[in-house]
CSV table of C-alpha atoms and ligand atoms in Angstrom, one decimal:
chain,number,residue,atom,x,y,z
A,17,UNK,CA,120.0,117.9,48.7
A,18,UNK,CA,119.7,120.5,51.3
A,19,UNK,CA,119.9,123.5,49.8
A,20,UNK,CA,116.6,125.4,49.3
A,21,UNK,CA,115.3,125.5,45.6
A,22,UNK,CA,116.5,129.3,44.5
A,23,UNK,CA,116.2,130.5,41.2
A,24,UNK,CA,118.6,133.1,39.2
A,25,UNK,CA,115.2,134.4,38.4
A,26,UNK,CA,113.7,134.5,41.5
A,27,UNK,CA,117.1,136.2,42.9
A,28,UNK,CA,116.5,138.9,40.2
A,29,UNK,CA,113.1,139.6,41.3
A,30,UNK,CA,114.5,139.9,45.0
A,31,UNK,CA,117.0,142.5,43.8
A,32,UNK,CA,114.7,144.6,41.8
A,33,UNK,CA,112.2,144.1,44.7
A,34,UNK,CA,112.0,147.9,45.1
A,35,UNK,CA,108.8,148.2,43.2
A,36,UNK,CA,106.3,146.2,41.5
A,37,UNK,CA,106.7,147.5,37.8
A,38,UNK,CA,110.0,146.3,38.0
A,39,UNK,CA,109.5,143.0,39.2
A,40,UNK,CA,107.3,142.6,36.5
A,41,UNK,CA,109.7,143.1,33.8
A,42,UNK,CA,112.0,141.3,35.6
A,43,UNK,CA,109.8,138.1,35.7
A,44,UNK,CA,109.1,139.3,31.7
A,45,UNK,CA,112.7,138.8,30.7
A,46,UNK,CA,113.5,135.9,32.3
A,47,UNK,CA,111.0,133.7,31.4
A,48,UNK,CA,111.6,131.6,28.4
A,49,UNK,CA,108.4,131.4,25.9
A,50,UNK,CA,107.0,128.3,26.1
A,51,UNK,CA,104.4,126.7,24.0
A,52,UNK,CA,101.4,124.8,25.9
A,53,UNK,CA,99.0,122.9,24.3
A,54,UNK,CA,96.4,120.7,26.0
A,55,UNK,CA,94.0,118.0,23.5
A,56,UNK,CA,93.1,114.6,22.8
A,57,UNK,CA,95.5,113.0,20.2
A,58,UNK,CA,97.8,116.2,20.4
A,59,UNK,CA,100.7,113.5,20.3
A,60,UNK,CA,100.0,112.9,16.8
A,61,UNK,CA,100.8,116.6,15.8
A,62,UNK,CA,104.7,115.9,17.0
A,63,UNK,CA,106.3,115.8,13.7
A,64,UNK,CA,104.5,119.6,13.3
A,65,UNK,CA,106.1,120.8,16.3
A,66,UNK,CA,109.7,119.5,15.3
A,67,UNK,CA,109.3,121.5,12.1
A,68,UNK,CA,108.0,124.2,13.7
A,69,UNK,CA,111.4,124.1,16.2
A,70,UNK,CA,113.4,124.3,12.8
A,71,UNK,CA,114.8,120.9,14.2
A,72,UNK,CA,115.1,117.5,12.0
A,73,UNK,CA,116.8,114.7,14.0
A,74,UNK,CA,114.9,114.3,17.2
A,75,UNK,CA,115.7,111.8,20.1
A,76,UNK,CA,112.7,110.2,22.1
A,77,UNK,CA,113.3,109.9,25.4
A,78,UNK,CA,111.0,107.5,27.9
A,79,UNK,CA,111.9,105.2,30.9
A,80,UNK,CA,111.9,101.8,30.1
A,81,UNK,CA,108.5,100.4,30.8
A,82,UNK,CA,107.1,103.3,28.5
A,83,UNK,CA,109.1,102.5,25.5
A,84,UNK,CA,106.3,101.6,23.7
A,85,UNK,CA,104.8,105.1,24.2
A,86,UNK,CA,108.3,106.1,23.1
A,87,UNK,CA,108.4,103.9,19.8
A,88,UNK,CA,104.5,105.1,18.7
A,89,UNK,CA,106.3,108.6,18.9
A,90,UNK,CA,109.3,107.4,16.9
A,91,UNK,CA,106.9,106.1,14.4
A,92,UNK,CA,104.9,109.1,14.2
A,93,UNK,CA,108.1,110.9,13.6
A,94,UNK,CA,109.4,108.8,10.8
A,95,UNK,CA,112.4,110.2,9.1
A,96,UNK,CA,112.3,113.1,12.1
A,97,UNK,CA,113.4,110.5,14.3
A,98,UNK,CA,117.0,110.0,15.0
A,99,UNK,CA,117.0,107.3,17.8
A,100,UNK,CA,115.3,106.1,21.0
A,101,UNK,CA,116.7,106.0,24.3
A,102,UNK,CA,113.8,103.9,27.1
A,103,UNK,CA,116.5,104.5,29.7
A,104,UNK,CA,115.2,107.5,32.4
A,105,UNK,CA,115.0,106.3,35.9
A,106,UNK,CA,113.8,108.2,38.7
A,107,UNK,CA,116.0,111.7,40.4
A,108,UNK,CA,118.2,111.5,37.2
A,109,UNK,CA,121.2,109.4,37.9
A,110,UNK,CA,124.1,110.7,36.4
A,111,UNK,CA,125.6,107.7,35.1
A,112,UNK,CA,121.8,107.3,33.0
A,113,UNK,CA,122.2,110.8,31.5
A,114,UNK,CA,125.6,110.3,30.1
A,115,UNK,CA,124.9,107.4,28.2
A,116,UNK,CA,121.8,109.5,26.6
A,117,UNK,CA,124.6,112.1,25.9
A,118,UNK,CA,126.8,109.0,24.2
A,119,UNK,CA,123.4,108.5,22.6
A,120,UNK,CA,123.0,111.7,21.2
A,121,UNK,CA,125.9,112.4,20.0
A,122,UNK,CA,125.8,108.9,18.0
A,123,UNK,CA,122.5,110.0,16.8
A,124,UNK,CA,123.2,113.4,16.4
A,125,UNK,CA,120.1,114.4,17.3
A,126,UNK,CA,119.3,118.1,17.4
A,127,UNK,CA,116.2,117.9,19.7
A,128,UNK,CA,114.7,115.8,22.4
A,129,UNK,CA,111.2,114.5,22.9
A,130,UNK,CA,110.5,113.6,26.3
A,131,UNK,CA,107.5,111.1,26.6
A,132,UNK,CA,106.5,109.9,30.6
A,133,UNK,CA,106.7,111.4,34.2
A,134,UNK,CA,109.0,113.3,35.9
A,135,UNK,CA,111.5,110.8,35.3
A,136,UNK,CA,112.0,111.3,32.0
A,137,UNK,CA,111.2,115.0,31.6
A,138,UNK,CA,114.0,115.2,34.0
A,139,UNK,CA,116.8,113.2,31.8
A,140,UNK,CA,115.8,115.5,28.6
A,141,UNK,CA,116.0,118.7,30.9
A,142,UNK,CA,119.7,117.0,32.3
A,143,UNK,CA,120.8,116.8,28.7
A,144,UNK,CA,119.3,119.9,27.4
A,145,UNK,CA,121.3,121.6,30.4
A,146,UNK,CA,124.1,120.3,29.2
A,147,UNK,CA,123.9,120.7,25.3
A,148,UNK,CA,121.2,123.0,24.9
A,149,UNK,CA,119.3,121.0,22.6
A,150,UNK,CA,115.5,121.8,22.7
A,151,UNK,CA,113.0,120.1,24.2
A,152,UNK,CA,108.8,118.9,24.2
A,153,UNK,CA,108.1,117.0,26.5
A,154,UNK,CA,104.4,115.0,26.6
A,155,UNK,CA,103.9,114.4,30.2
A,156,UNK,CA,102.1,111.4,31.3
A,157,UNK,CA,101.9,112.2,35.1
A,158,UNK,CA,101.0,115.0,37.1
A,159,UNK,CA,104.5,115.6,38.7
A,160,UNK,CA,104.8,119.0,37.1
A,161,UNK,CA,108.3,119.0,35.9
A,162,UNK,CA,107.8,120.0,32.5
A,163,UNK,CA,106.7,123.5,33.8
A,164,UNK,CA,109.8,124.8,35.8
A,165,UNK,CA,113.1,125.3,35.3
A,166,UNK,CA,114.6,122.7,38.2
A,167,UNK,CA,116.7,120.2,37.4
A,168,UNK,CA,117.3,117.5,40.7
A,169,UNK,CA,120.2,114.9,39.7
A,170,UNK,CA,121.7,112.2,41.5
A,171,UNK,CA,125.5,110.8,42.1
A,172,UNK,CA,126.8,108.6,44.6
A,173,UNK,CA,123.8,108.9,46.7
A,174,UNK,CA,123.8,112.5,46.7
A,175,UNK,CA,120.7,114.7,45.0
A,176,UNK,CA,121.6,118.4,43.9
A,177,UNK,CA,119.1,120.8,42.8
A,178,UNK,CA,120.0,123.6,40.3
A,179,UNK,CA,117.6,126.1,39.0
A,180,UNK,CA,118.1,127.2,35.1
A,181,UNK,CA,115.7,128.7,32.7
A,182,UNK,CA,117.6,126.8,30.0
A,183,UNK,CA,116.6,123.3,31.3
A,184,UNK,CA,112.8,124.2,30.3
A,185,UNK,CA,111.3,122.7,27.7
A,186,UNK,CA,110.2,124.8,24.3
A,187,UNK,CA,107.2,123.0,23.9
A,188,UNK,CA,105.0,120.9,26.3
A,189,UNK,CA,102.0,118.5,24.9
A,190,UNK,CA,99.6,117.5,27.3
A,191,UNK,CA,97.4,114.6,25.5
A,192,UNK,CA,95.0,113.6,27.9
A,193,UNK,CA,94.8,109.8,26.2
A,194,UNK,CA,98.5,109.6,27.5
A,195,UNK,CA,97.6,110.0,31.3
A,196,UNK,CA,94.7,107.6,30.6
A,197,UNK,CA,96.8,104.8,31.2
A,198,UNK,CA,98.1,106.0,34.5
A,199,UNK,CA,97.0,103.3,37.1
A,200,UNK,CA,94.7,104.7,39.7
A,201,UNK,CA,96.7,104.0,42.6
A,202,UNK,CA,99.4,106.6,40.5
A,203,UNK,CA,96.8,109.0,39.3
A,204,UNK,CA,96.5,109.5,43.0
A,205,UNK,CA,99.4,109.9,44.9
A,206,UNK,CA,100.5,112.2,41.7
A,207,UNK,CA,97.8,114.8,41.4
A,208,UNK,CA,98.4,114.6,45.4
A,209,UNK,CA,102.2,115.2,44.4
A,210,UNK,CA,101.0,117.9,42.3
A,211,UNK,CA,98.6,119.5,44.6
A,212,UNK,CA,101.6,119.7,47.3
A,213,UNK,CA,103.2,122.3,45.0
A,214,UNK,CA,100.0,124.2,45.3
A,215,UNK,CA,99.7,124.2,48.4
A,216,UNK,CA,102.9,125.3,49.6
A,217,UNK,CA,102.8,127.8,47.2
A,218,UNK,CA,99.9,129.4,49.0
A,219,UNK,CA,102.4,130.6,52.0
A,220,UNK,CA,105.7,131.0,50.2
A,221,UNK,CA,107.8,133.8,51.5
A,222,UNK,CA,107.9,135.1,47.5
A,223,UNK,CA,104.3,134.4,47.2
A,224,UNK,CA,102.5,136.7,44.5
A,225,UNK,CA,98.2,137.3,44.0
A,226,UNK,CA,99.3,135.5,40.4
A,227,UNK,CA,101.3,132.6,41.9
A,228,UNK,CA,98.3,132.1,44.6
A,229,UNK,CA,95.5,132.5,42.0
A,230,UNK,CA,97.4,129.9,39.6
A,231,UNK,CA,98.1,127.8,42.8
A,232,UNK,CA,94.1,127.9,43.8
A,233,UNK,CA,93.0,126.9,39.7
A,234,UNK,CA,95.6,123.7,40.6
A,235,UNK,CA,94.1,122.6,44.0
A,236,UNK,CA,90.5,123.4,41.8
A,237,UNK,CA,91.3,121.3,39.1
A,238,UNK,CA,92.5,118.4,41.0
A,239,UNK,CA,89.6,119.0,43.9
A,240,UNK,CA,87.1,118.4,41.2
A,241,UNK,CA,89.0,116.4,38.5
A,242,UNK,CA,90.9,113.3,40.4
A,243,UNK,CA,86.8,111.8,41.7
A,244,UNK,CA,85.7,112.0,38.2
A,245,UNK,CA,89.1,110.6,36.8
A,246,UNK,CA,89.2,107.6,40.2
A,247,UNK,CA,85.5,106.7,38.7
A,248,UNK,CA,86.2,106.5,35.2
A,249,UNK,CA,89.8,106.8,34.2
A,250,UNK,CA,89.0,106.8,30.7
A,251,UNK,CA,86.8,110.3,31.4
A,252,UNK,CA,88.5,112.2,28.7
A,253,UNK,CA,87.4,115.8,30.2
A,254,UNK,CA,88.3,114.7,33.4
A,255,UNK,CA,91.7,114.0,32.8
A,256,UNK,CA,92.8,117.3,30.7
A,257,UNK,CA,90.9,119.2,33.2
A,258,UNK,CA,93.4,117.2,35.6
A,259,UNK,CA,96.1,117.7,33.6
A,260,UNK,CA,95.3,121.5,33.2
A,261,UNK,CA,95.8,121.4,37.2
A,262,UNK,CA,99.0,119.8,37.1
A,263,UNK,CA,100.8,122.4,34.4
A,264,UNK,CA,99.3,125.1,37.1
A,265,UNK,CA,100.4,123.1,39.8
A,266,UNK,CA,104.2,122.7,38.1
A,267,UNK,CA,104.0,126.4,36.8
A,268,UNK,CA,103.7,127.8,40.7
A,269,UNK,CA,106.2,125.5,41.7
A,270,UNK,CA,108.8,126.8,39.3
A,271,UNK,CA,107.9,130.5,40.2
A,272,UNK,CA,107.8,130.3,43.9
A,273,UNK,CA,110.3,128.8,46.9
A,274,UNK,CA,109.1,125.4,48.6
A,275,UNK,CA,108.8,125.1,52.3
A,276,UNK,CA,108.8,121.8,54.9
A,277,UNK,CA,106.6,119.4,53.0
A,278,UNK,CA,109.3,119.7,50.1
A,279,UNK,CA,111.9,119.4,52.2
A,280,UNK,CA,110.7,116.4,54.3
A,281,UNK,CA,110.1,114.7,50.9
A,282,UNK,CA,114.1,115.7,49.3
A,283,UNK,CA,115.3,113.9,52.4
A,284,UNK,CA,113.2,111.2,52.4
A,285,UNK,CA,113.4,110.6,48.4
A,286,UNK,CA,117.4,111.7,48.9
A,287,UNK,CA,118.3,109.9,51.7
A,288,UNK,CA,115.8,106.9,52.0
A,289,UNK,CA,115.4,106.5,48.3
A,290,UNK,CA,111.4,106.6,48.9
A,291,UNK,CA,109.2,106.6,46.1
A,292,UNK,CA,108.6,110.5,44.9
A,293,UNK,CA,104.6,110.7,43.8
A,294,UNK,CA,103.7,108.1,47.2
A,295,UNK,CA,106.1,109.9,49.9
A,296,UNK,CA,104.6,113.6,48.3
A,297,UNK,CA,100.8,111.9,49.0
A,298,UNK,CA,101.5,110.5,52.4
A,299,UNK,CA,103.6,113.8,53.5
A,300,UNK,CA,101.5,116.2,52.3
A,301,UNK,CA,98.6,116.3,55.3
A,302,UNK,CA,101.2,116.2,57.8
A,303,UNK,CA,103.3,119.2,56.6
A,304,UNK,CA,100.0,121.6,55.7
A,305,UNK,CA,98.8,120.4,59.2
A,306,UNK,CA,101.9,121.5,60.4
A,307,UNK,CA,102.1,124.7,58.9
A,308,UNK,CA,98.2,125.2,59.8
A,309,UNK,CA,97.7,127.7,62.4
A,310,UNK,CA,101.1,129.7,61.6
A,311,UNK,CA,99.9,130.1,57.7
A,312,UNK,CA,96.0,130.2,58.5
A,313,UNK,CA,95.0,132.9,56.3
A,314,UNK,CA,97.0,131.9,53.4
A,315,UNK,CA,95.9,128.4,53.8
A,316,UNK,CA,92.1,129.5,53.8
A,317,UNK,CA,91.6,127.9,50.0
A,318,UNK,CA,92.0,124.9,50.7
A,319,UNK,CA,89.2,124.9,53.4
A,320,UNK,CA,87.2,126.7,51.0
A,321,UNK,CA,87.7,124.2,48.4
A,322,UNK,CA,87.8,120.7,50.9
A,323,UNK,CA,85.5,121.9,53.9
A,324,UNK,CA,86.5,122.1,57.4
A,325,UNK,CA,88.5,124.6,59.7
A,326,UNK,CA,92.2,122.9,59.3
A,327,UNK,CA,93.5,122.5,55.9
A,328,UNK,CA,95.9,119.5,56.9
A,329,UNK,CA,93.0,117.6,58.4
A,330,UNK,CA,90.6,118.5,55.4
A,331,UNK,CA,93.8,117.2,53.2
A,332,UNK,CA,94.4,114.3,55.0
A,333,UNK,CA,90.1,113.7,54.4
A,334,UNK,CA,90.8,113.8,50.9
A,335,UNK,CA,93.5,111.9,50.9
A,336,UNK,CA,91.6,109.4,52.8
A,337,UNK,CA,88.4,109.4,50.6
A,338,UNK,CA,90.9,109.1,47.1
A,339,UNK,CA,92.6,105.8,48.9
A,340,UNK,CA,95.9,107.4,48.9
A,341,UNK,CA,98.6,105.6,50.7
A,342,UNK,CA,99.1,106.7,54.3
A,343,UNK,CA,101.5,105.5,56.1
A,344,UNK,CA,105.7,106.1,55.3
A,345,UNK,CA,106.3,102.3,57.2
A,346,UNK,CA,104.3,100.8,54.0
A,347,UNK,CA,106.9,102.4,51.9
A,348,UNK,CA,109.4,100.6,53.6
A,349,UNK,CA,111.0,103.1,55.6
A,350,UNK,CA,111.8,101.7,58.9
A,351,UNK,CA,111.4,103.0,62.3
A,352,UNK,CA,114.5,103.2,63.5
A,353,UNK,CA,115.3,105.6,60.1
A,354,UNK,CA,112.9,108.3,61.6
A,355,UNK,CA,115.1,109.8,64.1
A,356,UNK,CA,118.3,110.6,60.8
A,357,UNK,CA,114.9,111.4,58.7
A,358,UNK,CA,114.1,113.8,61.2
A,359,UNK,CA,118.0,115.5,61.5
A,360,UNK,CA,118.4,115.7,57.5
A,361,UNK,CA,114.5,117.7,57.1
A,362,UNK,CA,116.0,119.9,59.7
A,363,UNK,CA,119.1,121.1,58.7
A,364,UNK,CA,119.4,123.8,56.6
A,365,UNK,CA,115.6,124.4,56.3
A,366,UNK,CA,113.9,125.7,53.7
A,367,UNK,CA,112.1,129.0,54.6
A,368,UNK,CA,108.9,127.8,56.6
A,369,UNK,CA,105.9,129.2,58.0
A,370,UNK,CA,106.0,127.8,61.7
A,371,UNK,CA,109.7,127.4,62.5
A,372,UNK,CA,110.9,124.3,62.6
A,373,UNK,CA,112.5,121.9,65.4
A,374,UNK,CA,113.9,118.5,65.4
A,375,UNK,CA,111.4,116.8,67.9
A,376,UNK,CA,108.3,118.6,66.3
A,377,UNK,CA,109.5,117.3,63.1
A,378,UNK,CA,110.1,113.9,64.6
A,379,UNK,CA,106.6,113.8,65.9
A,380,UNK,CA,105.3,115.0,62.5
A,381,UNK,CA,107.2,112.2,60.8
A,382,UNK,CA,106.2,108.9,63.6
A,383,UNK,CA,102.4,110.2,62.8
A,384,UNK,CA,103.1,109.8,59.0
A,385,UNK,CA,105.1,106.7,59.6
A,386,UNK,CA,102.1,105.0,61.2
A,387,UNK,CA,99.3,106.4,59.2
A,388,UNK,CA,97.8,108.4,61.8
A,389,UNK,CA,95.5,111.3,61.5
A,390,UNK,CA,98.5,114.4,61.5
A,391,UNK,CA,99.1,116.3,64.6
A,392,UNK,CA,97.7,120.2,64.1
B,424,NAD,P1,108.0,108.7,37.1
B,424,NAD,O1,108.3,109.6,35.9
B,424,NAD,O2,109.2,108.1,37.8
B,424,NAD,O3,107.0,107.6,36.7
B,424,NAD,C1,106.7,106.5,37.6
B,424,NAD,C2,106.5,105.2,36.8
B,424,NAD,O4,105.2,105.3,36.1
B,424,NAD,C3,107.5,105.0,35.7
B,424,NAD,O5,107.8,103.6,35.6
B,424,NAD,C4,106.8,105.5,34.5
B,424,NAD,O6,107.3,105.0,33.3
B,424,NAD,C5,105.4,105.1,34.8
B,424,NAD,N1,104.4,106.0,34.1
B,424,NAD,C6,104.4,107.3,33.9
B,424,NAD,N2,103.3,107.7,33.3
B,424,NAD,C7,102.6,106.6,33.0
B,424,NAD,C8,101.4,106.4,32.3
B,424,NAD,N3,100.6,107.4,31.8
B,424,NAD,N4,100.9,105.1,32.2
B,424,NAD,C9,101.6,104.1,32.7
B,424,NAD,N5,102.8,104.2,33.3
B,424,NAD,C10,103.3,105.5,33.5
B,424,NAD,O7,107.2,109.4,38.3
B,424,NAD,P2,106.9,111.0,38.5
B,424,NAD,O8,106.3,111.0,39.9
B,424,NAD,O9,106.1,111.6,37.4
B,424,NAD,O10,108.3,111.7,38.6
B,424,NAD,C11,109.2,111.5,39.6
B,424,NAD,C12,110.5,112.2,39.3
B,424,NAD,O11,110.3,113.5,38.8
B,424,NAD,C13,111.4,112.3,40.5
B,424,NAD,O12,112.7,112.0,40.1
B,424,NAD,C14,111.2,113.8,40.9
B,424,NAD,O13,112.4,114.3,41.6
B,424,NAD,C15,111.0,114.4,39.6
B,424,NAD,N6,110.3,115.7,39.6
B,424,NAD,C16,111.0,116.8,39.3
B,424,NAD,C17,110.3,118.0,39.3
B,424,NAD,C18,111.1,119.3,38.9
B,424,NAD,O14,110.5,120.4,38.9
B,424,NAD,N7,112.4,119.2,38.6
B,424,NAD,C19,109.0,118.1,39.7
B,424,NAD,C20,108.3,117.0,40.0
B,424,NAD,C21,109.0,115.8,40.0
């Protein structure tokens, strides 16, 4: 997984770069319509929204310990429902997405319904890639997958990355009585997971006033949102407004390239098999701090929004005051796994702000290991 994420559609807009009317219609063209909905209870309308896909067999997707979230939309479905597969597991194995294909062609389901986190929005976007069935996905994290058009998968320890508009979904339901159930120490490290697509969006080399205005209502939301949701996760409000944040969040991070924090985190969720939304939240201080003084200007919103003169170090308060995890070791990453950690986020880089070397990277990476206040 060390390519950088590139899109057809962002390769376009590169090409055509010659003047901004252009890129415009470029980014016009390309982009799938996609239907958004936000609302209580919006889960309820899904049997509307597979009529109104002119589909009539639909498979639900979940991982397994959301199957019952997966069987209330089976039931809700009735007849509409062709079958229900509770086996997604995190980076999309392969082996796991053929035996959904085995699934749906038993079923012959002409749709997918993808109920959970990026997990499983990830297996309906695999099999949708590879059979063009369409998709609605109900996301119950903040990951953000539901709004771009990557696709990660692994095989024999390998992850690839591809980048299709086909692989994203027609319709996206964001119930907020869905993420209500999203344990605290989750609701945290994912909006952090979430904000970390924000923020590197703020200083990507393709950056536009839209993607950085979208990236600025994310970090907002979630600024605002994730104390009200961590003092009452059953605040209703709280979590669409959250939720609203995270389909910006996703939206910017389908639109724009990633930089060093997303790369440190590929390697580490790649190589190390890390946990994505906990390595995202512990990384995500260390990386901005990194890229601090190099990317000031563009960086400025998040001091604006979090207080302070350093947006690492203000993120890394946040952090702190949301009791996110800190420290890489109490994911079980060793020591001794820093200095290979440090090699893989270094080769073949992804476009950064401050360049990057292996000892810097090193250094960035023993400070996150031990849950120490990042280096600026
Ligand atoms: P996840 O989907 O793996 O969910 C983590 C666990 O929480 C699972 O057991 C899941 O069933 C459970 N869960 C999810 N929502 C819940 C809820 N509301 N209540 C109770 N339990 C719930 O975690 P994630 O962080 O959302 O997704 C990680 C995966 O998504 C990774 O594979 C990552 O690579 C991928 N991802 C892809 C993109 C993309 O654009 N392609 C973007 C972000 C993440």
């Amino acid at each position: 997984m060390d390519q950088p994420i590139i899109c057809d559609r962002l390769l376009m807009i590169e090409r055509l770069s010659g003047g901004g009317r252009e890129i415009a219609k470029a980014v016009q063209t390309a982009t799938p319509t996609v239907r958004v909905l936000f609302g209580p209870s919006l889960r309820r309308t899904i049997a509307t929204e597979i009529r109104l896909i002119g589909a009539t067999r639909a498979l639900v997707l979940s991982t397994p310990q959301q199957s019952n979230a997966a069987l209330e939309i089976a039931e809700l479905l009735g007849p509409l429902a062709a079958g229900v597969f509770c086996k997604a597991e995190m980076h999309t194995p392969v082996h796991v997405t053929e035996a959904a294909m085995a699934h749906v062609a038993e079923t012959r389901a002409d749709c997918l319904v993808a109920i959970g986190g990026g997990s499983t929005i990830g297996l309906g976007k695999a099999i949708a890639y590879r059979t063009d069935l369409p998709q609605i996905a109900i996301p119950t994290t903040y990951a953000g997958s539901e709004a771009t058009p990557i696709l990660g998968q692994s095989e024999g320890g390998l992850k690839t990355i591809l980048c299709d508009p086909s692989v994203l979904p027609e319709v996206i339901l964001y119930d907020p009585e869905l993420v209500m159930t999203l344990p605290i120490s989750m609701t945290v490290t994912s909006a952090l997971n979430a904000m970390a697509h924000a923020a590197e969006a703020l200083y990507a080399t393709n950056q536009t006033t839209g993607t950085t205005l979208m990236a600025i209502d994310g970090l907002t939301a979630f600024v605002d949102g994730l104390p009200k949701v961590i003092s009452d996760p059953t605040d209703l409000p709280a979590r669409e407004a959250t939720q609203r944040g995270a389909w910006a969040c996703g939206t910017v991070l389908g639109q724009v390239g990633m930089a060093l924090h997303h790369k440190i985190c590929h390697t580490l969720g790649g190589s190390f098999s890390l946990p994505h939304a906990q390595t995202h939240a512990i990384l995500l201080p260390h990386a901005i701090a990194y890229n601090a003084k190099a990317a000031a200007a563009e960086l400025q919103p998040i001091c604006d929004l979090l207080g302070g003169q350093n947006a690492g170090l203000a993120l890394h308060d946040f952090a702190k005051q949301m009791n996110a995890p800190l420290a890489l070791r109490d994911l079980g990453l060793r020591e001794s796994d820093l200095n290979r950690a440090a090699e893989l986020a270094t080769s073949k880089p992804y476009p950064n702000p401050r360049p990057v070397t292996r000892e810097k990277i090193h250094a960035l990476l023993q400070a996150a290991w031990a849950g120490d206040t990042p280096i600026t």
